[in-house]
Amino acid sequence: MSPRLQDITTYLQRLGYERAPPPTLDNLRELQRRHTAEFPFETLATLLRMPVPIDLAALERKLLHEGRGGYCFELNRMFLALLQQLGYDARGLSGRVLMGGPEDAMPARTHMLVLVTIDGVRYIADVGFGGMVPTAPLRLDREDAQATPHEFYRIEQRDGQYLLRAQVGEEWRAMYVFDLQTQVDVDYVVGNWYVSTHPESPFLGQLFVARTGPGLRKTFNNGSFAVHRLGEDSVRRELADADSVIEVLGDEFGIRVPVHPQLHAAIERLLEKSAAA
């Protein structure tokens, strides 16, 4: 993989910066908040069963110039490179996703996140966890509830690992487990290959989209578009056809939907499957 971003100026401009911010905790908080609001989580590539390259050149082209988003191996890979070039002490980690499944499961390492150390204090930063992405860095070595601009989160130590929980209503739901094992580029290549190609990948042939905003989250889960506002009931709308989905992707998530001969058919199959479920 290319070791450095080639167009950091455009990246920073997309995040609202005219010049590079100093590597402080306050700026990390702001970078993470802005990133989750600017760059959507989306799985159009895996819906279409297309390759998902994660070298920096491909990521810059897709996210900065093609009007697209991506999933964790794309969004957090770019974010890690940005943090490192801004002078943060940052490195990548990997995790096992538990959300929606049993807490004692041991699935594959299919999630990338970032460890950042500031003044000797360790934080995790994550801009690529879909509809429940933390919108602020979380201090690693504490177990009490931590506020973000959206939900509260908590990190528990468990059997030599860390378990991330999010408060959803009155529940503390498990998101993923991770450890501090050093990761190298090939680890992410392998994880990304599994997510984008393996028949048992939850993303293959599926469409999940998410983006944050002030006091809200927007999500699309196959056929269902939802807006979740803090302290209010979620508002959901089932989309009837591919044209409606494509319109929502552009208008609500800011995605420049790629021209692909199989896109309409893939979305229609997805909606039919969701309606039959």
PDB file of C-alpha atoms in Angstrom:
ATOM      1  CA  MET A   1       0.000   0.000   0.000  1.00  0.00           C
ATOM      2  CA  SER A   2       1.087   3.574  -0.591  1.00  0.00           C
ATOM      3  CA  PRO A   3       2.487   4.880   2.712  1.00  0.00           C
ATOM      4  CA  ARG A   4       1.161   8.439   2.423  1.00  0.00           C
ATOM      5  CA  LEU A   5      -1.863  10.337   1.181  1.00  0.00           C
ATOM      6  CA  GLN A   6      -1.191  12.187  -2.048  1.00  0.00           C
ATOM      7  CA  ASP A   7      -4.075  14.676  -1.791  1.00  0.00           C
ATOM      8  CA  ILE A   8      -4.279  15.577   1.879  1.00  0.00           C
ATOM      9  CA  THR A   9      -5.317  19.132   0.936  1.00  0.00           C
ATOM     10  CA  THR A  10      -8.584  17.957  -0.633  1.00  0.00           C
ATOM     11  CA  TYR A  11      -9.157  15.555   2.263  1.00  0.00           C
ATOM     12  CA  LEU A  12      -8.810  18.354   4.818  1.00  0.00           C
ATOM     13  CA  GLN A  13     -10.990  20.668   2.754  1.00  0.00           C
ATOM     14  CA  ARG A  14     -13.742  18.043   2.686  1.00  0.00           C
ATOM     15  CA  LEU A  15     -13.512  18.045   6.481  1.00  0.00           C
ATOM     16  CA  GLY A  16     -13.721  21.833   6.628  1.00  0.00           C
ATOM     17  CA  TYR A  17     -10.046  22.691   7.199  1.00  0.00           C
ATOM     18  CA  GLU A  18      -7.976  25.131   5.174  1.00  0.00           C
ATOM     19  CA  ARG A  19      -4.804  24.059   6.942  1.00  0.00           C
ATOM     20  CA  ALA A  20      -3.672  21.042   8.930  1.00  0.00           C
ATOM     21  CA  PRO A  21      -4.909  21.093  12.555  1.00  0.00           C
ATOM     22  CA  PRO A  22      -2.366  20.309  15.320  1.00  0.00           C
ATOM     23  CA  PRO A  23      -2.487  16.741  16.706  1.00  0.00           C
ATOM     24  CA  THR A  24      -4.465  17.420  19.898  1.00  0.00           C
ATOM     25  CA  LEU A  25      -7.278  15.511  21.573  1.00  0.00           C
ATOM     26  CA  ASP A  26      -9.776  18.292  20.865  1.00  0.00           C
ATOM     27  CA  ASN A  27      -8.867  18.212  17.188  1.00  0.00           C
ATOM     28  CA  LEU A  28      -9.135  14.415  17.100  1.00  0.00           C
ATOM     29  CA  ARG A  29     -12.658  14.727  18.493  1.00  0.00           C
ATOM     30  CA  GLU A  30     -13.552  17.265  15.829  1.00  0.00           C
ATOM     31  CA  LEU A  31     -11.942  15.266  13.023  1.00  0.00           C
ATOM     32  CA  GLN A  32     -13.896  12.153  13.973  1.00  0.00           C
ATOM     33  CA  ARG A  33     -17.190  14.026  14.292  1.00  0.00           C
ATOM     34  CA  ARG A  34     -16.722  15.718  10.918  1.00  0.00           C
ATOM     35  CA  HIS A  35     -15.542  12.539   9.195  1.00  0.00           C
ATOM     36  CA  THR A  36     -18.613  10.478  10.091  1.00  0.00           C
ATOM     37  CA  ALA A  37     -20.818  13.333   8.871  1.00  0.00           C
ATOM     38  CA  GLU A  38     -18.916  13.899   5.608  1.00  0.00           C
ATOM     39  CA  PHE A  39     -18.019  10.409   4.382  1.00  0.00           C
ATOM     40  CA  PRO A  40     -20.890   7.892   4.393  1.00  0.00           C
ATOM     41  CA  PHE A  41     -20.601   4.245   5.233  1.00  0.00           C
ATOM     42  CA  GLU A  42     -21.813   2.336   2.173  1.00  0.00           C
ATOM     43  CA  THR A  43     -21.539  -1.121   0.623  1.00  0.00           C
ATOM     44  CA  LEU A  44     -22.475  -0.514  -3.011  1.00  0.00           C
ATOM     45  CA  ALA A  45     -19.349  -2.369  -4.125  1.00  0.00           C
ATOM     46  CA  THR A  46     -20.234  -5.549  -2.240  1.00  0.00           C
ATOM     47  CA  LEU A  47     -23.854  -5.289  -3.411  1.00  0.00           C
ATOM     48  CA  LEU A  48     -22.514  -5.414  -6.973  1.00  0.00           C
ATOM     49  CA  ARG A  49     -19.849  -8.000  -6.046  1.00  0.00           C
ATOM     50  CA  MET A  50     -17.134  -5.675  -7.280  1.00  0.00           C
ATOM     51  CA  PRO A  51     -13.508  -5.630  -6.076  1.00  0.00           C
ATOM     52  CA  VAL A  52     -12.826  -3.343  -3.087  1.00  0.00           C
ATOM     53  CA  PRO A  53      -9.208  -2.121  -3.330  1.00  0.00           C
ATOM     54  CA  ILE A  54      -7.862  -0.579  -0.126  1.00  0.00           C
ATOM     55  CA  ASP A  55      -4.558   0.921  -1.259  1.00  0.00           C
ATOM     56  CA  LEU A  56      -4.465   4.639  -0.503  1.00  0.00           C
ATOM     57  CA  ALA A  57      -4.466   5.730  -4.143  1.00  0.00           C
ATOM     58  CA  ALA A  58      -7.702   3.828  -4.807  1.00  0.00           C
ATOM     59  CA  LEU A  59      -9.264   5.115  -1.591  1.00  0.00           C
ATOM     60  CA  GLU A  60      -8.427   8.732  -2.360  1.00  0.00           C
ATOM     61  CA  ARG A  61      -9.880   8.362  -5.832  1.00  0.00           C
ATOM     62  CA  LYS A  62     -13.112   6.793  -4.566  1.00  0.00           C
ATOM     63  CA  LEU A  63     -13.746   8.900  -1.447  1.00  0.00           C
ATOM     64  CA  LEU A  64     -12.288  12.251  -2.433  1.00  0.00           C
ATOM     65  CA  HIS A  65     -12.985  12.429  -6.158  1.00  0.00           C
ATOM     66  CA  GLU A  66     -15.765   9.986  -7.058  1.00  0.00           C
ATOM     67  CA  GLY A  67     -18.274  11.109  -4.439  1.00  0.00           C
ATOM     68  CA  ARG A  68     -18.428   7.749  -2.703  1.00  0.00           C
ATOM     69  CA  GLY A  69     -18.135   6.352   0.797  1.00  0.00           C
ATOM     70  CA  GLY A  70     -17.005   2.937   1.925  1.00  0.00           C
ATOM     71  CA  TYR A  71     -16.814   0.507   4.816  1.00  0.00           C
ATOM     72  CA  CYS A  72     -14.326   0.127   7.673  1.00  0.00           C
ATOM     73  CA  PHE A  73     -11.301  -1.066   5.683  1.00  0.00           C
ATOM     74  CA  GLU A  74     -11.727   1.969   3.434  1.00  0.00           C
ATOM     75  CA  LEU A  75     -12.854   4.705   5.823  1.00  0.00           C
ATOM     76  CA  ASN A  76     -10.573   3.816   8.734  1.00  0.00           C
ATOM     77  CA  ARG A  77      -7.612   3.108   6.436  1.00  0.00           C
ATOM     78  CA  MET A  78      -7.912   6.643   5.042  1.00  0.00           C
ATOM     79  CA  PHE A  79      -8.491   8.136   8.484  1.00  0.00           C
ATOM     80  CA  LEU A  80      -5.440   6.367   9.905  1.00  0.00           C
ATOM     81  CA  ALA A  81      -3.250   7.737   7.110  1.00  0.00           C
ATOM     82  CA  LEU A  82      -4.625  11.224   7.743  1.00  0.00           C
ATOM     83  CA  LEU A  83      -3.952  11.053  11.472  1.00  0.00           C
ATOM     84  CA  GLN A  84      -0.419   9.816  10.941  1.00  0.00           C
ATOM     85  CA  GLN A  85       0.350  12.618   8.494  1.00  0.00           C
ATOM     86  CA  LEU A  86      -1.074  15.164  10.914  1.00  0.00           C
ATOM     87  CA  GLY A  87       1.438  13.961  13.510  1.00  0.00           C
ATOM     88  CA  TYR A  88      -0.709  11.721  15.706  1.00  0.00           C
ATOM     89  CA  ASP A  89       0.760   8.597  17.291  1.00  0.00           C
ATOM     90  CA  ALA A  90      -1.731   6.257  15.612  1.00  0.00           C
ATOM     91  CA  ARG A  91      -1.848   2.672  14.388  1.00  0.00           C
ATOM     92  CA  GLY A  92      -4.476   0.257  13.148  1.00  0.00           C
ATOM     93  CA  LEU A  93      -6.236  -2.445  15.142  1.00  0.00           C
ATOM     94  CA  SER A  94      -8.735  -5.117  14.160  1.00  0.00           C
ATOM     95  CA  GLY A  95     -11.886  -6.377  15.813  1.00  0.00           C
ATOM     96  CA  ARG A  96     -14.554  -9.066  15.709  1.00  0.00           C
ATOM     97  CA  VAL A  97     -18.089  -7.759  15.178  1.00  0.00           C
ATOM     98  CA  LEU A  98     -20.688  -8.944  17.707  1.00  0.00           C
ATOM     99  CA  MET A  99     -23.536  -6.532  16.948  1.00  0.00           C
ATOM    100  CA  GLY A 100     -26.743  -8.468  16.412  1.00  0.00           C
ATOM    101  CA  GLY A 101     -25.229 -11.768  17.514  1.00  0.00           C
ATOM    102  CA  PRO A 102     -24.250 -13.621  20.702  1.00  0.00           C
ATOM    103  CA  GLU A 103     -21.646 -11.963  22.896  1.00  0.00           C
ATOM    104  CA  ASP A 104     -19.624 -15.148  23.274  1.00  0.00           C
ATOM    105  CA  ALA A 105     -19.162 -15.582  19.516  1.00  0.00           C
ATOM    106  CA  MET A 106     -15.703 -15.553  17.939  1.00  0.00           C
ATOM    107  CA  PRO A 107     -16.250 -14.392  14.358  1.00  0.00           C
ATOM    108  CA  ALA A 108     -13.449 -13.445  11.991  1.00  0.00           C
ATOM    109  CA  ARG A 109     -11.527 -10.193  12.349  1.00  0.00           C
ATOM    110  CA  THR A 110     -13.578  -8.168   9.907  1.00  0.00           C
ATOM    111  CA  HIS A 111     -13.436  -4.700  11.450  1.00  0.00           C
ATOM    112  CA  MET A 112     -10.660  -2.123  11.335  1.00  0.00           C
ATOM    113  CA  LEU A 113     -10.323   0.624  13.931  1.00  0.00           C
ATOM    114  CA  VAL A 114      -7.562   2.983  15.053  1.00  0.00           C
ATOM    115  CA  LEU A 115      -5.577   3.314  18.288  1.00  0.00           C
ATOM    116  CA  VAL A 116      -4.375   6.852  19.038  1.00  0.00           C
ATOM    117  CA  THR A 117      -2.066   7.770  21.925  1.00  0.00           C
ATOM    118  CA  ILE A 118      -2.056  11.400  23.085  1.00  0.00           C
ATOM    119  CA  ASP A 119       0.108  12.520  26.016  1.00  0.00           C
ATOM    120  CA  GLY A 120       0.465   8.902  27.111  1.00  0.00           C
ATOM    121  CA  VAL A 121      -3.299   8.261  27.110  1.00  0.00           C
ATOM    122  CA  ARG A 122      -4.753   5.704  24.691  1.00  0.00           C
ATOM    123  CA  TYR A 123      -7.970   6.207  22.719  1.00  0.00           C
ATOM    124  CA  ILE A 124      -9.782   4.293  20.036  1.00  0.00           C
ATOM    125  CA  ALA A 125     -11.017   6.213  17.005  1.00  0.00           C
ATOM    126  CA  ASP A 126     -13.441   4.652  14.548  1.00  0.00           C
ATOM    127  CA  VAL A 127     -15.119   6.278  11.537  1.00  0.00           C
ATOM    128  CA  GLY A 128     -16.224   3.069   9.815  1.00  0.00           C
ATOM    129  CA  PHE A 129     -18.754   1.164  11.943  1.00  0.00           C
ATOM    130  CA  GLY A 130     -21.928   1.843   9.992  1.00  0.00           C
ATOM    131  CA  GLY A 131     -25.071   2.944  11.774  1.00  0.00           C
ATOM    132  CA  MET A 132     -23.519   2.742  15.248  1.00  0.00           C
ATOM    133  CA  VAL A 133     -20.156   4.359  14.545  1.00  0.00           C
ATOM    134  CA  PRO A 134     -18.825   6.260  17.575  1.00  0.00           C
ATOM    135  CA  THR A 135     -18.703   9.958  16.736  1.00  0.00           C
ATOM    136  CA  ALA A 136     -15.906  10.766  19.197  1.00  0.00           C
ATOM    137  CA  PRO A 137     -12.709   9.035  20.332  1.00  0.00           C
ATOM    138  CA  LEU A 138     -13.130   6.784  23.364  1.00  0.00           C
ATOM    139  CA  ARG A 139     -10.555   6.497  26.122  1.00  0.00           C
ATOM    140  CA  LEU A 140      -9.319   2.931  26.264  1.00  0.00           C
ATOM    141  CA  ASP A 141      -8.378   2.327  29.884  1.00  0.00           C
ATOM    142  CA  ARG A 142     -11.629   3.221  31.624  1.00  0.00           C
ATOM    143  CA  GLU A 143     -14.888   1.312  31.919  1.00  0.00           C
ATOM    144  CA  ASP A 144     -17.424   4.000  32.767  1.00  0.00           C
ATOM    145  CA  ALA A 145     -19.833   5.457  30.212  1.00  0.00           C
ATOM    146  CA  GLN A 146     -18.299   7.925  27.752  1.00  0.00           C
ATOM    147  CA  ALA A 147     -20.334  10.565  25.960  1.00  0.00           C
ATOM    148  CA  THR A 148     -20.178  11.282  22.232  1.00  0.00           C
ATOM    149  CA  PRO A 149     -22.251  13.757  20.187  1.00  0.00           C
ATOM    150  CA  HIS A 150     -24.655  10.832  19.742  1.00  0.00           C
ATOM    151  CA  GLU A 151     -24.872   7.755  22.016  1.00  0.00           C
ATOM    152  CA  PHE A 152     -22.943   6.867  25.158  1.00  0.00           C
ATOM    153  CA  TYR A 153     -20.327   4.124  24.796  1.00  0.00           C
ATOM    154  CA  ARG A 154     -18.440   1.949  27.232  1.00  0.00           C
ATOM    155  CA  ILE A 155     -15.292  -0.162  26.866  1.00  0.00           C
ATOM    156  CA  GLU A 156     -15.001  -3.258  29.062  1.00  0.00           C
ATOM    157  CA  GLN A 157     -11.925  -5.409  29.547  1.00  0.00           C
ATOM    158  CA  ARG A 158     -12.700  -9.079  28.996  1.00  0.00           C
ATOM    159  CA  ASP A 159     -10.288 -12.012  28.911  1.00  0.00           C
ATOM    160  CA  GLY A 160      -7.376  -9.954  27.588  1.00  0.00           C
ATOM    161  CA  GLN A 161      -9.585  -8.189  25.066  1.00  0.00           C
ATOM    162  CA  TYR A 162     -11.712  -5.070  24.985  1.00  0.00           C
ATOM    163  CA  LEU A 163     -15.468  -5.091  24.403  1.00  0.00           C
ATOM    164  CA  LEU A 164     -17.152  -1.987  23.002  1.00  0.00           C
ATOM    165  CA  ARG A 165     -20.750  -1.398  24.026  1.00  0.00           C
ATOM    166  CA  ALA A 166     -23.193   1.307  22.958  1.00  0.00           C
ATOM    167  CA  GLN A 167     -26.218   2.484  24.904  1.00  0.00           C
ATOM    168  CA  VAL A 168     -29.296   1.974  22.750  1.00  0.00           C
ATOM    169  CA  GLY A 169     -32.365   2.996  24.703  1.00  0.00           C
ATOM    170  CA  GLU A 170     -31.985   1.310  28.076  1.00  0.00           C
ATOM    171  CA  GLU A 171     -29.684  -1.430  26.766  1.00  0.00           C
ATOM    172  CA  TRP A 172     -25.892  -1.616  26.597  1.00  0.00           C
ATOM    173  CA  ARG A 173     -25.461  -3.563  23.366  1.00  0.00           C
ATOM    174  CA  ALA A 174     -22.219  -5.262  22.363  1.00  0.00           C
ATOM    175  CA  MET A 175     -20.680  -3.794  19.208  1.00  0.00           C
ATOM    176  CA  TYR A 176     -17.343  -5.560  18.754  1.00  0.00           C
ATOM    177  CA  VAL A 177     -14.353  -6.992  20.602  1.00  0.00           C
ATOM    178  CA  PHE A 178     -10.760  -6.082  19.815  1.00  0.00           C
ATOM    179  CA  ASP A 179      -7.255  -6.374  21.172  1.00  0.00           C
ATOM    180  CA  LEU A 180      -4.052  -4.391  20.753  1.00  0.00           C
ATOM    181  CA  GLN A 181      -2.242  -6.897  18.539  1.00  0.00           C
ATOM    182  CA  THR A 182      -0.087  -5.186  15.936  1.00  0.00           C
ATOM    183  CA  GLN A 183      -1.646  -5.264  12.480  1.00  0.00           C
ATOM    184  CA  VAL A 184       0.203  -4.949   9.186  1.00  0.00           C
ATOM    185  CA  ASP A 185      -1.177  -4.148   5.745  1.00  0.00           C
ATOM    186  CA  VAL A 186      -1.632  -7.779   4.733  1.00  0.00           C
ATOM    187  CA  ASP A 187      -3.903  -8.366   7.751  1.00  0.00           C
ATOM    188  CA  TYR A 188      -6.300  -5.789   6.370  1.00  0.00           C
ATOM    189  CA  VAL A 189      -5.970  -7.175   2.850  1.00  0.00           C
ATOM    190  CA  VAL A 190      -7.049 -10.589   4.151  1.00  0.00           C
ATOM    191  CA  GLY A 191      -9.915  -9.182   6.237  1.00  0.00           C
ATOM    192  CA  ASN A 192     -11.098  -7.008   3.368  1.00  0.00           C
ATOM    193  CA  TRP A 193     -10.953  -9.963   0.960  1.00  0.00           C
ATOM    194  CA  TYR A 194     -13.192 -11.964   3.302  1.00  0.00           C
ATOM    195  CA  VAL A 195     -15.708  -9.135   3.711  1.00  0.00           C
ATOM    196  CA  SER A 196     -15.906  -8.375  -0.005  1.00  0.00           C
ATOM    197  CA  THR A 197     -15.829 -11.898  -1.482  1.00  0.00           C
ATOM    198  CA  HIS A 198     -16.570 -14.696   0.982  1.00  0.00           C
ATOM    199  CA  PRO A 199     -19.987 -16.355   0.521  1.00  0.00           C
ATOM    200  CA  GLU A 200     -20.657 -16.030   4.269  1.00  0.00           C
ATOM    201  CA  SER A 201     -19.794 -12.331   4.431  1.00  0.00           C
ATOM    202  CA  PRO A 202     -22.772 -10.336   5.748  1.00  0.00           C
ATOM    203  CA  PHE A 203     -21.993  -7.608   3.193  1.00  0.00           C
ATOM    204  CA  LEU A 204     -21.906  -9.708   0.028  1.00  0.00           C
ATOM    205  CA  GLY A 205     -24.881  -8.838  -2.158  1.00  0.00           C
ATOM    206  CA  GLN A 206     -26.230  -6.495   0.546  1.00  0.00           C
ATOM    207  CA  LEU A 207     -26.624  -2.728   0.780  1.00  0.00           C
ATOM    208  CA  PHE A 208     -26.015  -0.959   4.077  1.00  0.00           C
ATOM    209  CA  VAL A 209     -25.582   2.817   4.253  1.00  0.00           C
ATOM    210  CA  ALA A 210     -25.128   5.220   7.177  1.00  0.00           C
ATOM    211  CA  ARG A 211     -24.255   8.833   7.814  1.00  0.00           C
ATOM    212  CA  THR A 212     -24.350  11.047  10.888  1.00  0.00           C
ATOM    213  CA  GLY A 213     -25.524  14.613  11.350  1.00  0.00           C
ATOM    214  CA  PRO A 214     -26.175  17.013  14.223  1.00  0.00           C
ATOM    215  CA  GLY A 215     -28.300  15.051  16.676  1.00  0.00           C
ATOM    216  CA  LEU A 216     -29.215  12.366  14.173  1.00  0.00           C
ATOM    217  CA  ARG A 217     -28.198   9.286  12.269  1.00  0.00           C
ATOM    218  CA  LYS A 218     -29.459   8.215   8.865  1.00  0.00           C
ATOM    219  CA  THR A 219     -29.380   4.550   7.903  1.00  0.00           C
ATOM    220  CA  PHE A 220     -30.399   2.396   4.980  1.00  0.00           C
ATOM    221  CA  ASN A 221     -30.651  -1.337   5.596  1.00  0.00           C
ATOM    222  CA  ASN A 222     -31.492  -3.103   2.352  1.00  0.00           C
ATOM    223  CA  GLY A 223     -35.058  -1.845   1.784  1.00  0.00           C
ATOM    224  CA  SER A 224     -35.547   0.379   4.826  1.00  0.00           C
ATOM    225  CA  PHE A 225     -34.499   4.029   5.135  1.00  0.00           C
ATOM    226  CA  ALA A 226     -34.538   5.465   8.666  1.00  0.00           C
ATOM    227  CA  VAL A 227     -33.749   8.709  10.441  1.00  0.00           C
ATOM    228  CA  HIS A 228     -32.844   8.338  14.123  1.00  0.00           C
ATOM    229  CA  ARG A 229     -32.993  11.596  16.101  1.00  0.00           C
ATOM    230  CA  LEU A 230     -31.682  11.767  19.647  1.00  0.00           C
ATOM    231  CA  GLY A 231     -34.489  11.475  22.159  1.00  0.00           C
ATOM    232  CA  GLU A 232     -37.152  10.802  19.518  1.00  0.00           C
ATOM    233  CA  ASP A 233     -38.720   7.772  17.908  1.00  0.00           C
ATOM    234  CA  SER A 234     -37.049   6.684  14.695  1.00  0.00           C
ATOM    235  CA  VAL A 235     -38.828   7.501  11.449  1.00  0.00           C
ATOM    236  CA  ARG A 236     -38.698   4.668   8.892  1.00  0.00           C
ATOM    237  CA  ARG A 237     -39.728   4.403   5.281  1.00  0.00           C
ATOM    238  CA  GLU A 238     -39.747   1.283   3.126  1.00  0.00           C
ATOM    239  CA  LEU A 239     -38.519   2.032  -0.389  1.00  0.00           C
ATOM    240  CA  ALA A 240     -40.492   0.454  -3.204  1.00  0.00           C
ATOM    241  CA  ASP A 241     -38.098   0.353  -6.154  1.00  0.00           C
ATOM    242  CA  ALA A 242     -34.535   0.874  -7.305  1.00  0.00           C
ATOM    243  CA  ASP A 243     -35.148   4.438  -8.453  1.00  0.00           C
ATOM    244  CA  SER A 244     -36.349   5.375  -4.958  1.00  0.00           C
ATOM    245  CA  VAL A 245     -33.248   3.801  -3.413  1.00  0.00           C
ATOM    246  CA  ILE A 246     -30.912   5.623  -5.789  1.00  0.00           C
ATOM    247  CA  GLU A 247     -32.681   8.907  -5.051  1.00  0.00           C
ATOM    248  CA  VAL A 248     -32.272   8.410  -1.285  1.00  0.00           C
ATOM    249  CA  LEU A 249     -28.607   7.492  -1.688  1.00  0.00           C
ATOM    250  CA  GLY A 250     -27.987  10.798  -3.450  1.00  0.00           C
ATOM    251  CA  ASP A 251     -30.323  13.141  -1.583  1.00  0.00           C
ATOM    252  CA  GLU A 252     -30.009  11.794   1.968  1.00  0.00           C
ATOM    253  CA  PHE A 253     -26.503  10.334   2.025  1.00  0.00           C
ATOM    254  CA  GLY A 254     -24.715  12.509  -0.531  1.00  0.00           C
ATOM    255  CA  ILE A 255     -23.465   9.527  -2.534  1.00  0.00           C
ATOM    256  CA  ARG A 256     -22.669   9.942  -6.212  1.00  0.00           C
ATOM    257  CA  VAL A 257     -24.153   6.622  -7.258  1.00  0.00           C
ATOM    258  CA  PRO A 258     -21.898   4.872  -9.783  1.00  0.00           C
ATOM    259  CA  VAL A 259     -23.133   4.024 -13.255  1.00  0.00           C
ATOM    260  CA  HIS A 260     -23.227   0.236 -13.429  1.00  0.00           C
ATOM    261  CA  PRO A 261     -25.278  -1.960 -15.807  1.00  0.00           C
ATOM    262  CA  GLN A 262     -26.360  -4.311 -13.006  1.00  0.00           C
ATOM    263  CA  LEU A 263     -27.172  -1.711 -10.327  1.00  0.00           C
ATOM    264  CA  HIS A 264     -30.945  -1.489 -10.859  1.00  0.00           C
ATOM    265  CA  ALA A 265     -31.320  -5.247 -11.077  1.00  0.00           C
ATOM    266  CA  ALA A 266     -29.203  -5.804  -7.939  1.00  0.00           C
ATOM    267  CA  ILE A 267     -31.284  -3.334  -5.940  1.00  0.00           C
ATOM    268  CA  GLU A 268     -34.556  -4.810  -7.190  1.00  0.00           C
ATOM    269  CA  ARG A 269     -33.439  -8.308  -6.141  1.00  0.00           C
ATOM    270  CA  LEU A 270     -32.515  -6.924  -2.736  1.00  0.00           C
ATOM    271  CA  LEU A 271     -35.914  -5.257  -2.281  1.00  0.00           C
ATOM    272  CA  GLU A 272     -37.748  -8.406  -3.326  1.00  0.00           C
ATOM    273  CA  LYS A 273     -35.750 -10.466  -0.871  1.00  0.00           C
ATOM    274  CA  SER A 274     -36.336  -7.957   1.939  1.00  0.00           C
ATOM    275  CA  ALA A 275     -40.084  -7.840   1.240  1.00  0.00           C
ATOM    276  CA  ALA A 276     -40.294 -11.624   1.341  1.00  0.00           C
ATOM    277  CA  ALA A 277     -38.386 -11.925   4.624  1.00  0.00           C
TER     278      ALA A 277
END
